[in-house]
Coordinates of C-alpha atoms and ligand atoms in Angstrom, one line a residue:
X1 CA 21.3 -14.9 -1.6
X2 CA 21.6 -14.2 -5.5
X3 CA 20.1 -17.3 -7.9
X4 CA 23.9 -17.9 -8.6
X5 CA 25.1 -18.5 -5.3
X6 CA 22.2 -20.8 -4.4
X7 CA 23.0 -22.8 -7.7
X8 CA 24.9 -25.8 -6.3
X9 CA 24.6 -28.4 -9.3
X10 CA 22.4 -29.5 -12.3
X11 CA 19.4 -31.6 -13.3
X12 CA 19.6 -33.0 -16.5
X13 CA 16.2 -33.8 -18.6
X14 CA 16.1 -35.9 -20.9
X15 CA 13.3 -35.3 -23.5
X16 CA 12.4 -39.3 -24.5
X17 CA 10.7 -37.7 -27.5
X18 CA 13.2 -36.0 -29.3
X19 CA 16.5 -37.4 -27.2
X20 CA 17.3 -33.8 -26.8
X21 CA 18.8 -33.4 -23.2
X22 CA 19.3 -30.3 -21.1
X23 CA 20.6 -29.2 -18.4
X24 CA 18.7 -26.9 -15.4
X25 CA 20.0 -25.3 -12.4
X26 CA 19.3 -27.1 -9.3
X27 CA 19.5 -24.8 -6.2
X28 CA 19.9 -24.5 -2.5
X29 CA 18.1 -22.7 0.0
X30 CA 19.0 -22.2 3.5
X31 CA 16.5 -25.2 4.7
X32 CA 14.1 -27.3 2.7
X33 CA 13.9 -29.3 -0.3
X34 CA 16.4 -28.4 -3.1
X35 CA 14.7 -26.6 -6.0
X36 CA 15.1 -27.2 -9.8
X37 CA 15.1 -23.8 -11.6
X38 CA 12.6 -24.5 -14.5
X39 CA 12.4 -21.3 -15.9
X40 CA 14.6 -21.7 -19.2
X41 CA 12.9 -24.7 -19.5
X42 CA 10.3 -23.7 -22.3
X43 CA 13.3 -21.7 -24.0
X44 CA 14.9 -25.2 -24.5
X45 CA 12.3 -27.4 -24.9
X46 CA 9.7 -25.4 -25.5
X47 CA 7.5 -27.2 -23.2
X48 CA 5.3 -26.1 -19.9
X49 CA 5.1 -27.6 -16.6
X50 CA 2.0 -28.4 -15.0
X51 CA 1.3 -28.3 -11.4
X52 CA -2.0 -27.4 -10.3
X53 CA -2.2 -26.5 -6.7
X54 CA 1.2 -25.8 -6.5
X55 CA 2.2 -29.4 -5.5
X56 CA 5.7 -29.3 -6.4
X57 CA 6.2 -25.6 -7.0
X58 CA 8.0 -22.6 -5.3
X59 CA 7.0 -19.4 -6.6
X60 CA 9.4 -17.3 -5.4
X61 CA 12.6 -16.7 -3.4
X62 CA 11.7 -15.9 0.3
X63 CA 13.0 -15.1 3.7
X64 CA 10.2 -14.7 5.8
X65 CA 8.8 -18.0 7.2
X66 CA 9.9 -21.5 6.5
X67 CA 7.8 -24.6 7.4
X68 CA 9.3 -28.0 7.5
X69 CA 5.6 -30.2 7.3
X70 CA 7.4 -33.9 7.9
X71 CA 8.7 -32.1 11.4
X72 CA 6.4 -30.0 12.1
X73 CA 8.1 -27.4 12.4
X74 CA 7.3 -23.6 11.7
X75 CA 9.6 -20.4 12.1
X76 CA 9.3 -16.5 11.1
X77 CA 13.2 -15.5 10.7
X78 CA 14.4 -18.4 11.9
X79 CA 12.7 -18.2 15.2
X80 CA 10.6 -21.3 16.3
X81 CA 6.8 -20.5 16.8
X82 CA 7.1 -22.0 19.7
X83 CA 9.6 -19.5 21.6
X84 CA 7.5 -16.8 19.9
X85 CA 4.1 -17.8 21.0
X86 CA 6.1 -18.2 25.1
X87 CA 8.1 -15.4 24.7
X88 CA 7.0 -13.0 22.1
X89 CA 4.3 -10.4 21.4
X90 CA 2.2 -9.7 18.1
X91 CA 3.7 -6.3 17.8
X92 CA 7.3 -7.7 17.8
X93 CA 6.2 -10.6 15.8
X94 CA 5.5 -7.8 13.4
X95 CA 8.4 -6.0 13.3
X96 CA 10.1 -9.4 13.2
X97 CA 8.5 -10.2 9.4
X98 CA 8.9 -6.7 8.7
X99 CA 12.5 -5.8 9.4
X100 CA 14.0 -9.5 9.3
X101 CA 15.6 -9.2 13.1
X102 CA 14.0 -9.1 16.4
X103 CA 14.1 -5.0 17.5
X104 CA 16.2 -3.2 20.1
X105 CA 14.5 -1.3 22.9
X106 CA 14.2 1.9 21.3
X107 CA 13.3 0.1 17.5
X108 CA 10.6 -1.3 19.5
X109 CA 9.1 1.8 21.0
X110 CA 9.5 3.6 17.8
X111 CA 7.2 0.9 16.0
X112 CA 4.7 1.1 18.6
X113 CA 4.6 4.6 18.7
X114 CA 4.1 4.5 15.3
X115 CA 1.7 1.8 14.9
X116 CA -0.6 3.8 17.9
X117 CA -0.2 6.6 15.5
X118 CA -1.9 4.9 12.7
X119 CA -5.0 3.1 14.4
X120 CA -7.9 6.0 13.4
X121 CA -9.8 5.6 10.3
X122 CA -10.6 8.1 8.4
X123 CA -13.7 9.6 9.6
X124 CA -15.0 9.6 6.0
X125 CA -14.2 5.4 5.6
X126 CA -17.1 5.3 8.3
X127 CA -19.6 5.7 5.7
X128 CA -18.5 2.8 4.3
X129 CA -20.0 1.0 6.6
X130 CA -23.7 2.4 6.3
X131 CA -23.6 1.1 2.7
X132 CA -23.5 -2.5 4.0
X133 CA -26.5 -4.5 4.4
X134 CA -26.6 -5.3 8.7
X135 CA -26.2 -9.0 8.6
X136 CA -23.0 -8.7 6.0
X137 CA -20.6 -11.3 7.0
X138 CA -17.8 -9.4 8.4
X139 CA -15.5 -10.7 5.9
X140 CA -17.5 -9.2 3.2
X141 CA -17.3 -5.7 5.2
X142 CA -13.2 -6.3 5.6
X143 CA -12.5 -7.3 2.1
X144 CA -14.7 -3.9 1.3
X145 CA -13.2 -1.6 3.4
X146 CA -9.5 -2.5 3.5
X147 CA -10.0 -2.0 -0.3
X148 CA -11.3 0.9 0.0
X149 CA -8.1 2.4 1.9
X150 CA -6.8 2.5 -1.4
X151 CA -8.9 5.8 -2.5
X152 CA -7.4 7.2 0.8
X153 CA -3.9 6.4 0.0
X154 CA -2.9 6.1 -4.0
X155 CA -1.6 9.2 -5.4
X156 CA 0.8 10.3 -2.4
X157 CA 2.4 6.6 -2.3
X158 CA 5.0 5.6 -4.3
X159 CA 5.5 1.5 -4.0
X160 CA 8.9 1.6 -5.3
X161 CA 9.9 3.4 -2.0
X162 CA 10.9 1.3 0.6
X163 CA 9.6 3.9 3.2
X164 CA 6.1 4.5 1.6
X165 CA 6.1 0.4 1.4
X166 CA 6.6 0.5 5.0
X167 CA 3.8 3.6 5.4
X168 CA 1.6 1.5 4.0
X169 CA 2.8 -1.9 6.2
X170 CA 2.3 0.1 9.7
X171 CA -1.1 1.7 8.4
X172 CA -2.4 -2.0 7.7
X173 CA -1.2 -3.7 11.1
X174 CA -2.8 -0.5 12.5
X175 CA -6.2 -0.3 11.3
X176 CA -7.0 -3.8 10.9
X177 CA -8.3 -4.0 14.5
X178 CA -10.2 -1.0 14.0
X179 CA -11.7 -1.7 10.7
X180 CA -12.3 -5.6 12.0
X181 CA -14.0 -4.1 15.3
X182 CA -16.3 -2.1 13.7
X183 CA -17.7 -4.7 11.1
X184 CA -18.7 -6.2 14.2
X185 CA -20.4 -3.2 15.9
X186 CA -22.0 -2.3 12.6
X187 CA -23.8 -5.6 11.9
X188 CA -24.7 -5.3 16.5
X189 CA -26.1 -1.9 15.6
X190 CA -24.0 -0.6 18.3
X191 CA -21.7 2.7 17.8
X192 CA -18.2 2.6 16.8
X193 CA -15.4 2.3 19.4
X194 CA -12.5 4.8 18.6
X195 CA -9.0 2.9 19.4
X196 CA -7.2 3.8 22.9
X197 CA -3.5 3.8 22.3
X198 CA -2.8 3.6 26.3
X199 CA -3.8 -0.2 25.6
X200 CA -1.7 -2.5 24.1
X201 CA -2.6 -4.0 20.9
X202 CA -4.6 -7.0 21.9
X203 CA -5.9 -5.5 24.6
X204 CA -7.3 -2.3 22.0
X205 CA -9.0 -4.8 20.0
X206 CA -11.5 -6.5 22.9
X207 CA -11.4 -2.6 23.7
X208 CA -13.2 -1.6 20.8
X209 CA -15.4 -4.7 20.3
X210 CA -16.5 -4.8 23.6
X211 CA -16.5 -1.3 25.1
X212 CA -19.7 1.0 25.1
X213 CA -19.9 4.9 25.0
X214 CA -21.1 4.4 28.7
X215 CA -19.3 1.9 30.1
X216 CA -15.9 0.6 28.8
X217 CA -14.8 -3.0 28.8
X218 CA -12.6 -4.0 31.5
X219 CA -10.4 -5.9 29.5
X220 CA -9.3 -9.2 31.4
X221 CA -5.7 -9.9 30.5
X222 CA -5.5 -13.3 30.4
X223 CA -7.4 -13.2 27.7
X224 CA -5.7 -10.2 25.9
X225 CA -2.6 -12.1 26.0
X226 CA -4.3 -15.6 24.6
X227 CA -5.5 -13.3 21.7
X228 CA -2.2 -12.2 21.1
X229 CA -0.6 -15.7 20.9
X230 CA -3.3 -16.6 18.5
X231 CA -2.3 -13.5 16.8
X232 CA 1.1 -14.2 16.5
X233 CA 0.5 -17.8 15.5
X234 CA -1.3 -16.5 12.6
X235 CA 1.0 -14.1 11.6
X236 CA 2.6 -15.4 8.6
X237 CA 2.9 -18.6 7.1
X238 CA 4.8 -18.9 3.8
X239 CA 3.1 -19.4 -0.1
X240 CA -0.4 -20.1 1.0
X241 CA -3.7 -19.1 -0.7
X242 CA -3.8 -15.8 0.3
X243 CA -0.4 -15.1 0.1
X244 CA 0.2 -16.3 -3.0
X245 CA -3.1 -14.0 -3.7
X246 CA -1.3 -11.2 -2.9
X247 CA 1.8 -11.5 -4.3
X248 CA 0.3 -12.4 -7.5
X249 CA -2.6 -9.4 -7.5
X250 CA 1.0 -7.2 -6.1
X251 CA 2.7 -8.1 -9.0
X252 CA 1.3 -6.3 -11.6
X253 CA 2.2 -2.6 -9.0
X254 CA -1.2 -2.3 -7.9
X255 CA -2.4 -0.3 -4.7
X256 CA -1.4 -2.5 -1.8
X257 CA -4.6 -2.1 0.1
X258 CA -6.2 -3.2 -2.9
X259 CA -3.7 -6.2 -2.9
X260 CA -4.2 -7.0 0.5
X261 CA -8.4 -6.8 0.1
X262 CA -7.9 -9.2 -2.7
X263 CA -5.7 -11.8 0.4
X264 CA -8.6 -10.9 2.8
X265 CA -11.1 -12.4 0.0
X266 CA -8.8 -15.6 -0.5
X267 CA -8.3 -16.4 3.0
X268 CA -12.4 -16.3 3.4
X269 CA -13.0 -19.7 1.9
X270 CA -13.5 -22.8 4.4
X271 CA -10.8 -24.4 2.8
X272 CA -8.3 -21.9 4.3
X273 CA -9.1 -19.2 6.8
X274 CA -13.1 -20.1 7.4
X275 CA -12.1 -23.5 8.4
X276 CA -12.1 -22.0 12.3
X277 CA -15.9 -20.6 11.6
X278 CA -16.7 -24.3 9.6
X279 CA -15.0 -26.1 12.6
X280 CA -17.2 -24.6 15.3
X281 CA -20.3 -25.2 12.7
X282 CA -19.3 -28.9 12.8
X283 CA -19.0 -29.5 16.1
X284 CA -22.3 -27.5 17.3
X285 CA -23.7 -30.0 14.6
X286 CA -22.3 -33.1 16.1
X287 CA -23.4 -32.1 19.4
X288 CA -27.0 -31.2 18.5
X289 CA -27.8 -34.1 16.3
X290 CA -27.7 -36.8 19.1
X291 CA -25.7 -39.3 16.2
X292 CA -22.8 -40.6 17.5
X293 CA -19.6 -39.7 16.3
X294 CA -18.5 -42.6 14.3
X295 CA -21.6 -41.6 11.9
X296 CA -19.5 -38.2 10.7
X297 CA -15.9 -39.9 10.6
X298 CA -17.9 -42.3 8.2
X299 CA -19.3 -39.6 6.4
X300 CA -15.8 -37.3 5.9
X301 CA -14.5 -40.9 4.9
X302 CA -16.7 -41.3 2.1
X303 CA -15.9 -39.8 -1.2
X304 CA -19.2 -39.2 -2.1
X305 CA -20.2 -36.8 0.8
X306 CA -18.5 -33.7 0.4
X307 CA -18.5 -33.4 4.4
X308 CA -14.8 -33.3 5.3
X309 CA -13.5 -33.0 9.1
X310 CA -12.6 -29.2 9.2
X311 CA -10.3 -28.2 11.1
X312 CA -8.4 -31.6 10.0
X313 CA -5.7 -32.1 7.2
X314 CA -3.2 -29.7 6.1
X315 CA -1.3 -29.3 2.3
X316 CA 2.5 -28.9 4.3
X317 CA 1.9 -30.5 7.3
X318 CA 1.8 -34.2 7.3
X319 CA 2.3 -34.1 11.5
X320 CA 1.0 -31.9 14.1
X321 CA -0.1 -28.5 13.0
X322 CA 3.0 -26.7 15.6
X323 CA 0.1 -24.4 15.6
X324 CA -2.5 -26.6 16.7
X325 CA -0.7 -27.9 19.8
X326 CA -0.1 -24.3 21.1
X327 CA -3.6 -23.5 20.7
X328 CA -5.0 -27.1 21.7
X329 CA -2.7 -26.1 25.0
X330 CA -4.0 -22.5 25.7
X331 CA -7.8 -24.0 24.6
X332 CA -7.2 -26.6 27.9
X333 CA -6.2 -23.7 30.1
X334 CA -9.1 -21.4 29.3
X335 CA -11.6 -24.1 30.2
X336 CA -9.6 -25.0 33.7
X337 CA -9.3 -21.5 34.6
X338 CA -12.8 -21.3 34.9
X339 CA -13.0 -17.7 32.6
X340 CA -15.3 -19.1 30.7
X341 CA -18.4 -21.0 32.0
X342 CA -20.7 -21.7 29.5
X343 CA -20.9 -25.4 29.3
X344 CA -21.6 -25.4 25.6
X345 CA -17.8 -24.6 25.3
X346 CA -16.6 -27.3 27.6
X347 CA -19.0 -29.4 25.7
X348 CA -17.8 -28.3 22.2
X349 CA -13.9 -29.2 23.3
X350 CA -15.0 -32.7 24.9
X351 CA -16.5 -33.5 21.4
X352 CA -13.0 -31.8 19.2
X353 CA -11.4 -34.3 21.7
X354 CA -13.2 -37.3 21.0
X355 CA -13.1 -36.5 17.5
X356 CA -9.1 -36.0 17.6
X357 CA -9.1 -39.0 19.6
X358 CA -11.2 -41.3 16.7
X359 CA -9.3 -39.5 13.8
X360 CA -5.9 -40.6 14.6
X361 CA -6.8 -44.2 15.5
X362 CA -8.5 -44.7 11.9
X363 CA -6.6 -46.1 9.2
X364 CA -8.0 -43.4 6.9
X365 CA -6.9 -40.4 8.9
X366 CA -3.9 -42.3 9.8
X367 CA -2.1 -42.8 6.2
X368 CA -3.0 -39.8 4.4
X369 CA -1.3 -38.0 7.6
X370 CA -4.7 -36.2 8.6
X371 CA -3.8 -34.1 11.9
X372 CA -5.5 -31.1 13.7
X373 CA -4.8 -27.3 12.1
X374 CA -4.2 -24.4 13.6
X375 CA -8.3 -23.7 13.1
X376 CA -9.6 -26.8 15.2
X377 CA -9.2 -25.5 19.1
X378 CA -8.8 -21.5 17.9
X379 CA -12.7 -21.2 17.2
X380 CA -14.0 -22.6 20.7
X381 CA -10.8 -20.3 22.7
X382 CA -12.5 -17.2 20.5
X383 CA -15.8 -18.4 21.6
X384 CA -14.5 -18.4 25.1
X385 CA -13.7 -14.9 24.7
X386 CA -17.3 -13.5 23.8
X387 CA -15.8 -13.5 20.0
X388 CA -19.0 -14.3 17.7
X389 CA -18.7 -17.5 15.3
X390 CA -18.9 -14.9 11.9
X391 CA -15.6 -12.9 13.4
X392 CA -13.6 -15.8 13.2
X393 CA -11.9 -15.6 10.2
X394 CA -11.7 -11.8 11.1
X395 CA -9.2 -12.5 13.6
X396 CA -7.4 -14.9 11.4
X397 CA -7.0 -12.1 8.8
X398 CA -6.4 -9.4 11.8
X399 CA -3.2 -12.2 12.3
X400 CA -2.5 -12.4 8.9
X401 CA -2.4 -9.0 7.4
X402 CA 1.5 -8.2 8.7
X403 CA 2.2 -11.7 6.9
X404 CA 1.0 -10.6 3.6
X405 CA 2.6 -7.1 4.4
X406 CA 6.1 -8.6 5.0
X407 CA 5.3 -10.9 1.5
X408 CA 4.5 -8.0 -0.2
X409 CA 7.2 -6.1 0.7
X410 CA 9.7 -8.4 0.1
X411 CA 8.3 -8.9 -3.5
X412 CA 8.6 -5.0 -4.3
X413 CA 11.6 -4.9 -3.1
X414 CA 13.0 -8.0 -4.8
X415 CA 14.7 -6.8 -8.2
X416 CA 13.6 -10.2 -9.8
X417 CA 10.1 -10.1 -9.6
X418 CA 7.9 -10.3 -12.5
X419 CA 4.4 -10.2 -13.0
X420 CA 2.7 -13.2 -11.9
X421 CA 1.2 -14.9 -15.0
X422 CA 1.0 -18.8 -15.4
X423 CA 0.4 -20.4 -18.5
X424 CA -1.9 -23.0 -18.9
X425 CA -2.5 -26.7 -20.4
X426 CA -5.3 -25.7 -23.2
X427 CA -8.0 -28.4 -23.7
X428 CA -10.2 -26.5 -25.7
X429 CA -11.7 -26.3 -29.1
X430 CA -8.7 -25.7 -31.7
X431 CA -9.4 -23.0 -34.6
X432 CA -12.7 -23.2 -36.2
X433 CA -14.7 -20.9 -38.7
X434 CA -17.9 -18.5 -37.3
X435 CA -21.2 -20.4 -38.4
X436 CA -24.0 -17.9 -39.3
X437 CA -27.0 -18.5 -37.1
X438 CA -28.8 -20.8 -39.7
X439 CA -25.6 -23.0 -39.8
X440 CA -25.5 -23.4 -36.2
Ligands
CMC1 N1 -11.5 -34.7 6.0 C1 -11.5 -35.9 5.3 N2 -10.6 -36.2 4.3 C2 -9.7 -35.3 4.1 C3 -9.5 -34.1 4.8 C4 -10.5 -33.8 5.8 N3 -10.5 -32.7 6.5 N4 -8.5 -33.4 4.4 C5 -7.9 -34.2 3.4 N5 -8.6 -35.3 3.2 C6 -8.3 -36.4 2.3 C7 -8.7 -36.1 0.9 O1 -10.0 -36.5 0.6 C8 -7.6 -36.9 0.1 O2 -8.0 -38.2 0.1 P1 -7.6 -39.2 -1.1 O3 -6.1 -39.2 -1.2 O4 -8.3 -40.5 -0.8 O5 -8.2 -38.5 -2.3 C9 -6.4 -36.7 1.0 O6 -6.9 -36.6 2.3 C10 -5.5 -35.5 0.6 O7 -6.3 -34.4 0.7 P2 -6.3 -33.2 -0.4 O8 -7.6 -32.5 -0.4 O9 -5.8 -33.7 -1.7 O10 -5.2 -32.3 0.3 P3 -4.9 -30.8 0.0 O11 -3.5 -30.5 0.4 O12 -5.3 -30.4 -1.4 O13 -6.0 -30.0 1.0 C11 -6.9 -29.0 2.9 C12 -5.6 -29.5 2.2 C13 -6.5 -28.2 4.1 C14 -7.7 -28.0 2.0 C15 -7.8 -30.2 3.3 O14 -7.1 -31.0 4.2 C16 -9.1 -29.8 3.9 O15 -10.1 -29.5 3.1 N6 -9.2 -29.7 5.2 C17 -10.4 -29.2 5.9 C18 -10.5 -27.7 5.8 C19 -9.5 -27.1 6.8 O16 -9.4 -27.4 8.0 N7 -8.7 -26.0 6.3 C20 -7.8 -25.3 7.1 C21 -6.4 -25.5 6.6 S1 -5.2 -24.9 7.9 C22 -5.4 -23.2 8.0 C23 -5.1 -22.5 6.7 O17 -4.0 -22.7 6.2 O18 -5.9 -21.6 6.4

């Protein structure tokens, strides 16, 4: 849709200062609030707008993923999560944000065939790995060496071509796994696991965290196929931090796997994608301290502790995470199927329960529309799995990375993007002379 066919009428402003009054487009998306085009507004006015965090603001024109955070509701194409997470696997999800449309048979073995054909690292990125100190945080090992792709592949890829875009989008999806596997095996001490493409894509991953050189994983598909819903619940998920991250750092035509690093970095922060590895911290917390749980309710009620119930509270979502409910659902089954039997598990999902259960009976949880995310139940399912607590967010960014692709891509490829560059509300000193150092 081109910005004229999406303008359906105006918004007039009225400047109370000057009495001056213009008039801005107002436009229509498919679904979703309608959008007031601000951009000739400092050409008329000559005035900024100011929204930090992004409160009111759409950055850009996308197709990808709309969420509808009063419903609920999430969808990639159109498609509800729902049906995708039933019916759906990662890979297609992938193609999905890729290509826009769901694929045929043969489109479908083409992308997996390709994707196989990408899973290898290059045997000289393994070095890479040495350089890290063991007990990096695996995030700090991805954000490393998914940047470091970029000396691999620069010179020979031009971004402005929509097949070397999608090069780069199949090489990501592909060596994510691997790359995220071995940050694991590096900090274990244990030898890499190369990829075996007679596995699907799920099942690869558990492959080559779990596998040894003398005895391979026998790779329990129950659990393959919860990874991959999680996987495909984490796929994409419109403007967020790290999106945004990348589209912004992709703006200015830099290498994309120096983009996506730079997404990989954003998502790290407990706010966003370390709230599954913060979630599990709180609850092993609760558990140990013997304090009942109305003591940290209180506590992430009270402005002056900067404790906040991960896991809890969302910046779209002011109802049920759609996310959150299929996890919370798959989290149940795990337990009951008796796969996993630690009891610390069962233990850590009685008190996210309880905790669920408290929250949305309090007044304070209650109005400001406080539900469980997608990272509550995710952290104790990947527990469940043998996953350890510091790969977390790995996984979410393993999910995520054909999300910021598909973003990516659709940015390049979008003759009306710009670089990214806000302005900004300065509060600073105005002009002054330089005072000599005696005058200081
Ligand atoms: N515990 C206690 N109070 C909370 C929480 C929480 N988890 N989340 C929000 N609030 C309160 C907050 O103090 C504020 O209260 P008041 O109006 O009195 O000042 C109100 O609710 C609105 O919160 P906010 O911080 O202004 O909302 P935001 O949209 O800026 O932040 C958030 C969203 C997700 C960062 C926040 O809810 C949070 O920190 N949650 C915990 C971390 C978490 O679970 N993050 C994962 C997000 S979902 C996965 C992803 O997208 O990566």
């Amino acid at each position: 849709m081109s910005k004229k066919d999406a303008t359906t009428n105006t918004v007039t402003i009225t400047d109370n200062r000057t009495g001056k009054q213009i008039e801005l487009d107002l436009l229509k998306p498919t679904c979703g609030p309608m959008t007031i085009d601000v951009t000739s507004l400092y050409k008329q006015l000559g005035y900024f707008t100011y929204d930090p965090g992004f409160m009111s603001t759409a950055s850009c024109w996308s197709k990808i993923t709309y969420l509808d955070g009063d419903k609920g509701v999430l969808e990639y194409r159109g498609y509800p999560i729902e049906q995708l997470a039933e019916k759906s696997t990662f890979l297609e999800t992938c193609y999905l944000l890729l290509h826009g449309d769901l694929p045929k048979k043969d489109e479908m073995e083409k992308f997996e065939y390709d994707i196989k054909h990408h899973t290898m690292l290059h045997e000289q990125l393994l070095r890479f790995y040495s350089g890290f100190r063991r007990d990096s945080h695996p995030m700090a090992i991805m954000v490393g060496v998914v940047a470091a792709l970029s000396a691999f592949y620069h010179d020979d890829e031009d971004i402005h071509d929509p097949q070397d875009r999608m090069n780069a989008a199949h090489r990501l999806i592909a060596k994510m796994p691997t790359i995220a596997a071995w940050s694991y095996r590096y900090a274990m001490g244990m030898p890499f696991i190369y990829p075996d493409n007679s596995l699907d894509f799920s099942e690869n991953f558990l492959h080559m965290m779990f596998s040894t050189p003398c005895e391979k994983y026998k790779v329990d598909p129950l659990l393959a196929k919860a990874l991959d819903i999680i996987l495909i619940l984490h796929a994409d998920h419109e403007q967020n931090a790290s999106t945004s991250t990348v589209r912004l750092a992709g703006s200015s035509q830099a290498n994309p796997f120096a983009v996506l690093a730079s997404g990989i970095a954003s998502l790290w922060g407990p706010a966003h994608g370390g709230a599954n590895e913060a979630v599990i911290r709180m609850l092993t917390e609760i558990n140990d301290s013997g304090k009942p749980l109305s003591d940290f309710i209180d506590r992430a009620k009270d402005k002056k502790d900067r404790f906040r119930l991960m896991g809890f509270g969302h910046r779209v979502y002011k109802n049920y995470d759609p996310r959150a409910k299929i996890i919370r659902k798959i989290c149940h089954q795990m337990l009951e199927s008796g796969q996993c039997t630690d009891p610390k598990h069962q233990k850590l999902l009685d008190t996210a329960m309880e905790l669920e259960k408290i929250a949305r009976e309090d007044d304070y949880f209650v109005s400001r529309n406080l539900y469980p995310n997608v990272d509550f139940y995710s952290g104790i399912i990947f527990l469940g799995m043998g996953i350890p607590l510091n790969m977390f967010t790995v996984l979410f960014a393993v999910g995520r990375s054909v999300g910021w692709v598909a973003q990516w891509n659709e940015m390049m490829a979008d003759p009306q993007t710009k670089i990214g560059r806000p302005r900004q509300l300065f509060t600073g000193e105005a002009t002054r002379e330089y005072q000599e150092f005696e005058e200081r």
